[in-house]
Short mmCIF file of N, CA and C in Angstrom, two decimals:
data_model
loop_
_atom_site.label_atom_id
_atom_site.label_comp_id
_atom_site.label_asym_id
_atom_site.label_seq_id
_atom_site.Cartn_x
_atom_site.Cartn_y
_atom_site.Cartn_z
N MET F 1 -15.26 -8.34 -6.69
CA MET F 1 -15.17 -7.23 -5.71
C MET F 1 -13.79 -7.67 -4.86
N ALA F 2 -13.19 -6.53 -4.62
CA ALA F 2 -12.11 -6.58 -3.99
C ALA F 2 -12.32 -7.05 -2.49
N GLY F 3 -11.22 -7.58 -1.88
CA GLY F 3 -11.22 -8.11 -0.51
C GLY F 3 -10.32 -7.75 0.29
N LYS F 4 -9.12 -7.25 -0.37
CA LYS F 4 -7.88 -6.87 0.42
C LYS F 4 -7.38 -5.59 0.19
N VAL F 5 -6.82 -4.78 1.15
CA VAL F 5 -6.36 -3.38 1.04
C VAL F 5 -5.67 -3.18 -0.18
N ARG F 6 -4.88 -4.22 -0.52
CA ARG F 6 -3.74 -3.91 -1.91
C ARG F 6 -4.71 -3.81 -3.02
N ASP F 7 -5.74 -4.36 -3.02
CA ASP F 7 -6.65 -4.12 -4.27
C ASP F 7 -7.37 -2.74 -4.60
N ILE F 8 -7.34 -1.93 -3.55
CA ILE F 8 -8.07 -0.60 -3.67
C ILE F 8 -6.90 0.38 -3.22
N MET F 9 -5.85 0.24 -2.64
CA MET F 9 -4.97 1.33 -2.12
C MET F 9 -4.38 2.11 -3.33
N THR F 10 -3.75 3.07 -2.96
CA THR F 10 -3.06 3.92 -3.83
C THR F 10 -1.65 3.53 -3.51
N GLY F 11 -1.03 3.00 -4.38
CA GLY F 11 0.36 2.50 -4.24
C GLY F 11 1.47 3.51 -4.64
N SER F 12 2.62 3.29 -4.33
CA SER F 12 3.83 4.17 -4.51
C SER F 12 3.56 5.41 -3.75
N PRO F 13 3.45 5.58 -2.57
CA PRO F 13 2.86 6.86 -1.97
C PRO F 13 3.94 7.84 -1.93
N VAL F 14 3.57 9.14 -2.04
CA VAL F 14 4.59 10.24 -2.01
C VAL F 14 5.06 10.49 -0.53
N THR F 15 6.24 10.56 -0.41
CA THR F 15 6.67 10.63 0.94
C THR F 15 7.73 11.89 1.18
N VAL F 16 7.76 12.24 2.30
CA VAL F 16 8.49 13.48 2.67
C VAL F 16 9.39 13.21 3.82
N SER F 17 10.27 14.03 4.02
CA SER F 17 11.16 14.03 5.30
C SER F 17 10.46 14.75 6.56
N PRO F 18 10.57 14.48 7.84
CA PRO F 18 10.39 15.12 8.66
C PRO F 18 10.80 16.69 8.77
N GLN F 19 12.05 16.89 8.07
CA GLN F 19 12.86 17.89 8.48
C GLN F 19 12.53 18.82 6.99
N ASP F 20 11.61 18.41 6.04
CA ASP F 20 11.13 19.25 4.79
C ASP F 20 10.35 20.44 5.49
N ASP F 21 10.37 21.59 4.90
CA ASP F 21 9.64 22.77 5.25
C ASP F 21 8.25 22.43 4.79
N ILE F 22 7.13 23.13 5.14
CA ILE F 22 5.85 22.98 4.88
C ILE F 22 5.53 23.64 3.58
N ILE F 23 6.23 24.39 3.10
CA ILE F 23 6.24 25.13 1.75
C ILE F 23 6.40 23.99 0.69
N THR F 24 7.59 23.37 0.91
CA THR F 24 8.07 22.31 0.04
C THR F 24 7.14 21.37 -0.17
N VAL F 25 6.57 20.71 1.10
CA VAL F 25 5.31 19.63 1.20
C VAL F 25 4.30 20.11 0.37
N ALA F 26 3.95 21.32 0.69
CA ALA F 26 2.68 22.02 -0.12
C ALA F 26 2.87 21.99 -1.70
N LYS F 27 3.98 22.26 -2.04
CA LYS F 27 4.22 22.42 -3.47
C LYS F 27 4.15 20.91 -4.14
N LYS F 28 4.74 20.08 -3.32
CA LYS F 28 4.71 18.47 -3.72
C LYS F 28 3.33 18.16 -3.81
N MET F 29 2.57 18.43 -2.85
CA MET F 29 1.07 18.09 -2.88
C MET F 29 0.25 18.67 -4.15
N ARG F 30 0.61 19.91 -4.39
CA ARG F 30 0.02 20.74 -5.57
C ARG F 30 0.57 19.72 -6.93
N ASP F 31 1.89 19.65 -6.94
CA ASP F 31 2.46 19.16 -8.20
C ASP F 31 1.82 17.64 -8.50
N GLU F 32 1.57 17.00 -7.40
CA GLU F 32 1.11 15.50 -7.48
C GLU F 32 -0.40 15.53 -7.51
N ASP F 33 -1.00 16.52 -7.07
CA ASP F 33 -2.48 16.71 -7.06
C ASP F 33 -3.13 15.72 -6.06
N ILE F 34 -2.62 15.69 -4.78
CA ILE F 34 -2.89 14.94 -3.67
C ILE F 34 -3.23 15.73 -2.32
N GLY F 35 -3.86 15.16 -1.63
CA GLY F 35 -4.06 16.00 -0.27
C GLY F 35 -3.58 15.42 0.90
N ALA F 36 -2.68 14.28 0.72
CA ALA F 36 -1.95 13.82 1.94
C ALA F 36 -0.65 13.10 1.31
N VAL F 37 0.46 13.20 2.21
CA VAL F 37 1.56 12.47 1.91
C VAL F 37 2.25 11.88 3.22
N LEU F 38 2.80 10.77 3.13
CA LEU F 38 3.52 10.14 4.30
C LEU F 38 4.84 10.70 4.72
N VAL F 39 4.96 10.86 5.90
CA VAL F 39 6.25 11.43 6.63
C VAL F 39 7.25 10.11 7.06
N THR F 40 8.40 10.08 6.52
CA THR F 40 8.98 8.91 6.69
C THR F 40 10.48 9.31 7.18
N ASP F 41 11.06 8.59 8.13
CA ASP F 41 12.31 8.75 8.68
C ASP F 41 13.26 7.53 8.83
N GLY F 42 14.17 7.57 7.69
CA GLY F 42 14.98 6.59 7.71
C GLY F 42 14.42 5.36 6.96
N GLY F 43 13.35 5.73 6.19
CA GLY F 43 12.35 4.66 5.43
C GLY F 43 11.26 4.09 6.05
N GLY F 44 11.18 4.40 7.47
CA GLY F 44 10.25 3.90 8.06
C GLY F 44 9.13 5.09 8.29
N LEU F 45 7.91 4.64 8.50
CA LEU F 45 6.63 5.55 8.72
C LEU F 45 6.82 6.40 10.04
N ARG F 46 6.64 7.63 10.04
CA ARG F 46 6.57 8.62 10.90
C ARG F 46 5.17 8.99 11.28
N GLY F 47 4.63 9.53 10.08
CA GLY F 47 3.24 10.01 10.28
C GLY F 47 2.66 10.37 9.06
N LEU F 48 1.53 11.00 8.84
CA LEU F 48 0.89 11.44 7.57
C LEU F 48 0.58 13.08 7.79
N VAL F 49 0.70 13.66 6.81
CA VAL F 49 0.37 15.13 6.83
C VAL F 49 -0.65 15.41 5.62
N THR F 50 -1.68 16.04 6.04
CA THR F 50 -2.88 16.46 5.08
C THR F 50 -2.71 17.83 4.82
N ASP F 51 -3.32 18.46 3.69
CA ASP F 51 -3.38 19.61 3.32
C ASP F 51 -3.83 20.63 4.40
N ARG F 52 -4.83 19.84 5.15
CA ARG F 52 -5.59 20.65 6.28
C ARG F 52 -4.40 20.83 7.42
N ASP F 53 -3.70 19.87 7.79
CA ASP F 53 -2.70 19.87 8.61
C ASP F 53 -1.59 21.16 8.40
N LEU F 54 -1.32 21.26 7.12
CA LEU F 54 -0.47 22.33 6.65
C LEU F 54 -1.06 23.54 7.04
N VAL F 55 -2.30 23.71 6.75
CA VAL F 55 -3.01 25.00 7.04
C VAL F 55 -3.29 25.30 8.59
N VAL F 56 -3.78 24.30 9.25
CA VAL F 56 -4.24 24.47 10.62
C VAL F 56 -3.04 24.47 11.48
N ARG F 57 -2.24 23.68 11.24
CA ARG F 57 -0.95 23.60 12.29
C ARG F 57 0.44 24.29 11.80
N GLY F 58 0.30 24.79 10.36
CA GLY F 58 1.55 25.31 10.09
C GLY F 58 1.32 26.61 9.72
N LEU F 59 0.70 27.01 8.48
CA LEU F 59 0.23 28.36 7.91
C LEU F 59 -0.37 29.25 9.23
N ALA F 60 -1.18 28.70 9.97
CA ALA F 60 -1.86 29.38 11.14
C ALA F 60 -0.88 29.89 12.11
N GLN F 61 0.24 29.22 12.30
CA GLN F 61 1.28 29.81 13.07
C GLN F 61 1.84 31.05 12.75
N GLY F 62 1.79 31.43 11.57
CA GLY F 62 2.59 32.58 10.99
C GLY F 62 4.05 32.45 10.98
N GLY F 63 4.61 33.72 10.98
CA GLY F 63 6.09 33.59 10.77
C GLY F 63 6.62 33.02 9.46
N ASP F 64 8.07 32.74 9.39
CA ASP F 64 8.60 32.26 8.32
C ASP F 64 8.29 30.83 7.98
N LEU F 65 7.43 30.38 6.99
CA LEU F 65 6.81 29.18 6.83
C LEU F 65 7.99 28.35 6.27
N THR F 66 9.14 28.84 5.82
CA THR F 66 10.19 28.09 5.12
C THR F 66 10.96 27.33 6.43
N LYS F 67 10.76 27.94 7.73
CA LYS F 67 11.41 27.37 8.74
C LYS F 67 10.43 26.33 9.77
N VAL F 68 9.26 26.08 9.17
CA VAL F 68 8.35 25.19 9.90
C VAL F 68 8.61 23.96 9.21
N ASP F 69 9.01 22.92 9.99
CA ASP F 69 9.20 21.59 9.58
C ASP F 69 7.82 20.88 9.46
N VAL F 70 7.72 19.85 8.59
CA VAL F 70 6.54 19.13 8.47
C VAL F 70 6.37 18.14 9.79
N GLY F 71 7.42 17.62 10.00
CA GLY F 71 7.57 16.91 11.39
C GLY F 71 6.74 17.39 12.46
N GLY F 72 6.82 18.72 12.58
CA GLY F 72 5.92 19.44 13.62
C GLY F 72 4.59 19.71 13.49
N VAL F 73 4.21 19.40 12.11
CA VAL F 73 2.61 19.52 11.80
C VAL F 73 2.05 18.20 11.48
N CYS F 74 2.73 17.16 11.27
CA CYS F 74 2.07 15.93 10.70
C CYS F 74 1.57 15.29 11.86
N SER F 75 0.43 14.46 11.48
CA SER F 75 -0.30 13.65 12.37
C SER F 75 0.51 12.36 12.71
N GLU F 76 0.86 11.82 13.92
CA GLU F 76 1.45 10.55 14.31
C GLU F 76 0.66 9.43 13.58
N ALA F 77 1.40 8.41 13.12
CA ALA F 77 0.78 7.46 12.52
C ALA F 77 0.25 6.49 13.60
N THR F 78 -1.08 6.60 14.06
CA THR F 78 -1.57 5.97 15.17
C THR F 78 -2.06 4.56 14.70
N ALA F 79 -2.33 4.42 13.47
CA ALA F 79 -2.71 3.16 13.15
C ALA F 79 -2.35 3.13 11.60
N SER F 80 -2.18 1.73 11.20
CA SER F 80 -1.96 1.58 9.73
C SER F 80 -2.20 0.04 9.35
N VAL F 81 -2.22 -0.31 8.09
CA VAL F 81 -2.79 -1.61 7.76
C VAL F 81 -1.66 -2.17 6.58
N SER F 82 -1.70 -3.43 6.57
CA SER F 82 -0.81 -4.14 5.50
C SER F 82 -1.63 -4.39 4.35
N PRO F 83 -0.90 -4.53 3.38
CA PRO F 83 -1.74 -4.77 2.01
C PRO F 83 -2.47 -5.90 2.00
N ASP F 84 -2.09 -6.91 2.97
CA ASP F 84 -3.09 -8.18 2.91
C ASP F 84 -4.25 -8.07 3.96
N ASP F 85 -4.42 -7.09 4.54
CA ASP F 85 -5.48 -7.00 5.64
C ASP F 85 -6.70 -6.91 4.72
N SER F 86 -8.01 -7.13 5.38
CA SER F 86 -9.19 -7.17 4.86
C SER F 86 -9.69 -5.63 4.71
N LEU F 87 -10.62 -5.25 3.81
CA LEU F 87 -11.25 -4.10 3.73
C LEU F 87 -12.03 -3.81 4.94
N GLU F 88 -12.62 -4.83 5.51
CA GLU F 88 -13.40 -4.70 6.81
C GLU F 88 -12.63 -4.28 7.91
N SER F 89 -11.32 -4.65 7.87
CA SER F 89 -10.47 -4.47 9.17
C SER F 89 -9.93 -2.88 8.97
N ALA F 90 -9.80 -2.55 7.38
CA ALA F 90 -9.33 -1.20 7.47
C ALA F 90 -10.39 -0.20 7.74
N ALA F 91 -11.81 -0.55 7.31
CA ALA F 91 -12.75 0.14 7.81
C ALA F 91 -12.95 0.37 9.42
N LYS F 92 -12.85 -0.66 9.97
CA LYS F 92 -12.98 -0.84 11.43
C LYS F 92 -11.85 0.20 12.07
N LEU F 93 -10.49 0.05 11.64
CA LEU F 93 -9.36 0.98 12.13
C LEU F 93 -9.78 2.36 11.80
N MET F 94 -10.35 2.63 10.83
CA MET F 94 -10.74 4.14 10.36
C MET F 94 -11.72 4.70 11.53
N ARG F 95 -12.59 3.80 11.53
CA ARG F 95 -13.78 3.99 12.50
C ARG F 95 -13.11 4.33 14.01
N GLU F 96 -12.39 3.24 14.52
CA GLU F 96 -11.83 3.40 15.78
C GLU F 96 -10.94 4.51 16.10
N HIS F 97 -10.21 4.95 15.00
CA HIS F 97 -9.34 6.22 15.26
C HIS F 97 -9.79 7.42 14.72
N ALA F 98 -11.04 7.38 13.99
CA ALA F 98 -11.48 8.55 13.57
C ALA F 98 -10.77 9.22 12.29
N VAL F 99 -10.19 8.37 11.52
CA VAL F 99 -9.33 8.85 10.47
C VAL F 99 -10.03 8.62 9.18
N ARG F 100 -9.61 9.57 8.08
CA ARG F 100 -10.01 9.22 6.69
C ARG F 100 -9.02 8.53 5.80
N ARG F 101 -7.86 8.29 6.42
CA ARG F 101 -6.59 7.63 5.29
C ARG F 101 -5.91 6.78 6.43
N LEU F 102 -5.41 5.70 5.96
CA LEU F 102 -4.60 4.87 6.58
C LEU F 102 -3.30 4.71 5.70
N PRO F 103 -2.14 4.71 6.28
CA PRO F 103 -1.01 4.35 5.70
C PRO F 103 -1.05 2.75 5.53
N VAL F 104 -0.59 2.38 4.44
CA VAL F 104 -0.25 0.98 4.18
C VAL F 104 1.23 0.54 4.34
N VAL F 105 1.40 -0.44 5.27
CA VAL F 105 2.84 -0.71 5.67
C VAL F 105 3.10 -2.15 5.37
N GLU F 106 4.30 -2.53 4.77
CA GLU F 106 4.68 -3.83 4.37
C GLU F 106 6.02 -3.90 4.82
N ASP F 107 6.38 -4.88 5.77
CA ASP F 107 7.93 -5.05 6.17
C ASP F 107 8.49 -3.66 6.82
N GLY F 108 7.72 -2.95 7.44
CA GLY F 108 8.15 -1.85 8.14
C GLY F 108 8.20 -0.60 7.15
N ARG F 109 7.75 -0.74 5.95
CA ARG F 109 7.98 0.38 5.10
C ARG F 109 6.67 0.59 4.35
N PRO F 110 6.33 1.91 4.16
CA PRO F 110 5.05 2.26 3.67
C PRO F 110 5.03 2.11 2.30
N VAL F 111 3.95 1.41 1.76
CA VAL F 111 3.76 0.99 0.39
C VAL F 111 2.51 1.66 -0.13
N GLY F 112 1.67 2.33 0.64
CA GLY F 112 0.71 2.93 0.09
C GLY F 112 -0.29 3.70 0.93
N ILE F 113 -1.35 4.05 0.65
CA ILE F 113 -2.34 4.77 1.41
C ILE F 113 -3.82 4.24 1.04
N VAL F 114 -4.70 3.93 1.75
CA VAL F 114 -5.97 3.84 1.57
C VAL F 114 -6.94 4.61 2.25
N SER F 115 -7.90 5.28 1.43
CA SER F 115 -8.63 6.28 1.92
C SER F 115 -10.10 5.81 2.29
N LEU F 116 -10.79 6.62 2.96
CA LEU F 116 -12.20 6.35 3.06
C LEU F 116 -12.98 6.44 1.78
N GLY F 117 -12.53 7.26 1.06
CA GLY F 117 -13.06 7.36 -0.48
C GLY F 117 -12.70 6.12 -1.24
N ASP F 118 -11.69 5.41 -1.08
CA ASP F 118 -11.47 4.29 -1.81
C ASP F 118 -12.31 3.13 -1.06
N LEU F 119 -12.53 3.01 0.01
CA LEU F 119 -13.44 2.17 0.64
C LEU F 119 -14.86 2.31 0.07
N ALA F 120 -15.18 3.68 -0.02
CA ALA F 120 -16.77 3.92 -0.44
C ALA F 120 -16.78 3.63 -1.73
N ILE F 121 -15.84 3.79 -2.64
CA ILE F 121 -16.01 3.41 -4.17
C ILE F 121 -16.13 1.80 -4.30
N GLU F 122 -15.40 1.14 -3.45
CA GLU F 122 -15.38 -0.30 -3.58
C GLU F 122 -16.66 -0.87 -2.93
N LYS F 123 -17.01 -0.40 -1.70
CA LYS F 123 -18.16 -0.96 -1.09
C LYS F 123 -19.62 -0.53 -1.54
N ASP F 124 -19.53 0.68 -2.11
CA ASP F 124 -20.90 1.16 -2.24
C ASP F 124 -20.92 2.17 -3.28
N GLU F 125 -20.64 1.92 -4.40
CA GLU F 125 -20.22 2.97 -5.60
C GLU F 125 -21.41 3.94 -5.88
N GLU F 126 -22.51 3.69 -5.43
CA GLU F 126 -23.66 4.63 -5.41
C GLU F 126 -23.79 5.67 -4.49
N SER F 127 -22.90 5.45 -3.29
CA SER F 127 -23.11 6.53 -2.13
C SER F 127 -22.51 7.88 -2.46
N ALA F 128 -23.21 8.73 -1.95
CA ALA F 128 -22.46 10.26 -2.22
C ALA F 128 -21.03 10.06 -1.77
N VAL F 129 -20.48 9.63 -0.80
CA VAL F 129 -18.92 9.71 -0.78
C VAL F 129 -18.33 9.00 -1.93
N ALA F 130 -18.55 7.90 -2.44
CA ALA F 130 -18.07 7.34 -3.59
C ALA F 130 -18.31 8.25 -4.60
N ASP F 131 -19.40 8.82 -4.74
CA ASP F 131 -19.49 9.61 -6.13
C ASP F 131 -18.61 10.97 -5.99
N ILE F 132 -18.44 11.52 -4.86
CA ILE F 132 -17.66 12.56 -4.70
C ILE F 132 -16.18 12.22 -4.80
N SER F 133 -15.83 10.99 -4.06
CA SER F 133 -14.44 10.64 -4.20
C SER F 133 -13.88 10.35 -5.58
N ALA F 134 -14.69 9.95 -6.52
CA ALA F 134 -14.57 9.42 -7.80
C ALA F 134 -14.54 10.53 -8.77
N ALA F 135 -14.87 11.77 -8.38
CA ALA F 135 -15.10 12.96 -9.30
C ALA F 135 -13.66 13.64 -9.38
N LYS F 136 -13.10 13.85 -10.50
CA LYS F 136 -11.72 14.80 -10.75
C LYS F 136 -12.22 16.14 -10.24
N PRO F 137 -11.05 16.81 -9.62
CA PRO F 137 -11.25 18.15 -9.06
C PRO F 137 -11.27 19.12 -10.20
N ASN F 138 -12.08 20.16 -9.92
CA ASN F 138 -12.21 21.23 -11.10
C ASN F 138 -11.34 22.46 -10.92
N VAL F 139 -9.97 22.12 -10.86
CA VAL F 139 -9.15 23.19 -10.70
C VAL F 139 -8.46 23.70 -11.92
#
């Protein structure tokens, strides 16, 4: 059984620049079949943007979406973990910050993402969250 974040995290995270427009970011998410990307500036973590952020904070604004920068719709990285943090500390941070995903940062650089689904699969593979998280999308 895994004990550290590095054991369950998704490594090599997809990153985008705060200046990228939300259409470009949405296409990247589609092409990579992911629901969240890390927003980096100069290699350092600035935030995280989800498919929901793109819709609620971007698309809902209307107008020319090629002029809406992802830096303006991303969530600030209020919490992160290191690859060597325990799974318990990651779960605690998710609870405290009411987030479903945490960036994994090492030496000031993002190296992965750990999600609520990752934790559920590891800790209780029989749970509904684990079952849903492990399923491949029907698209």
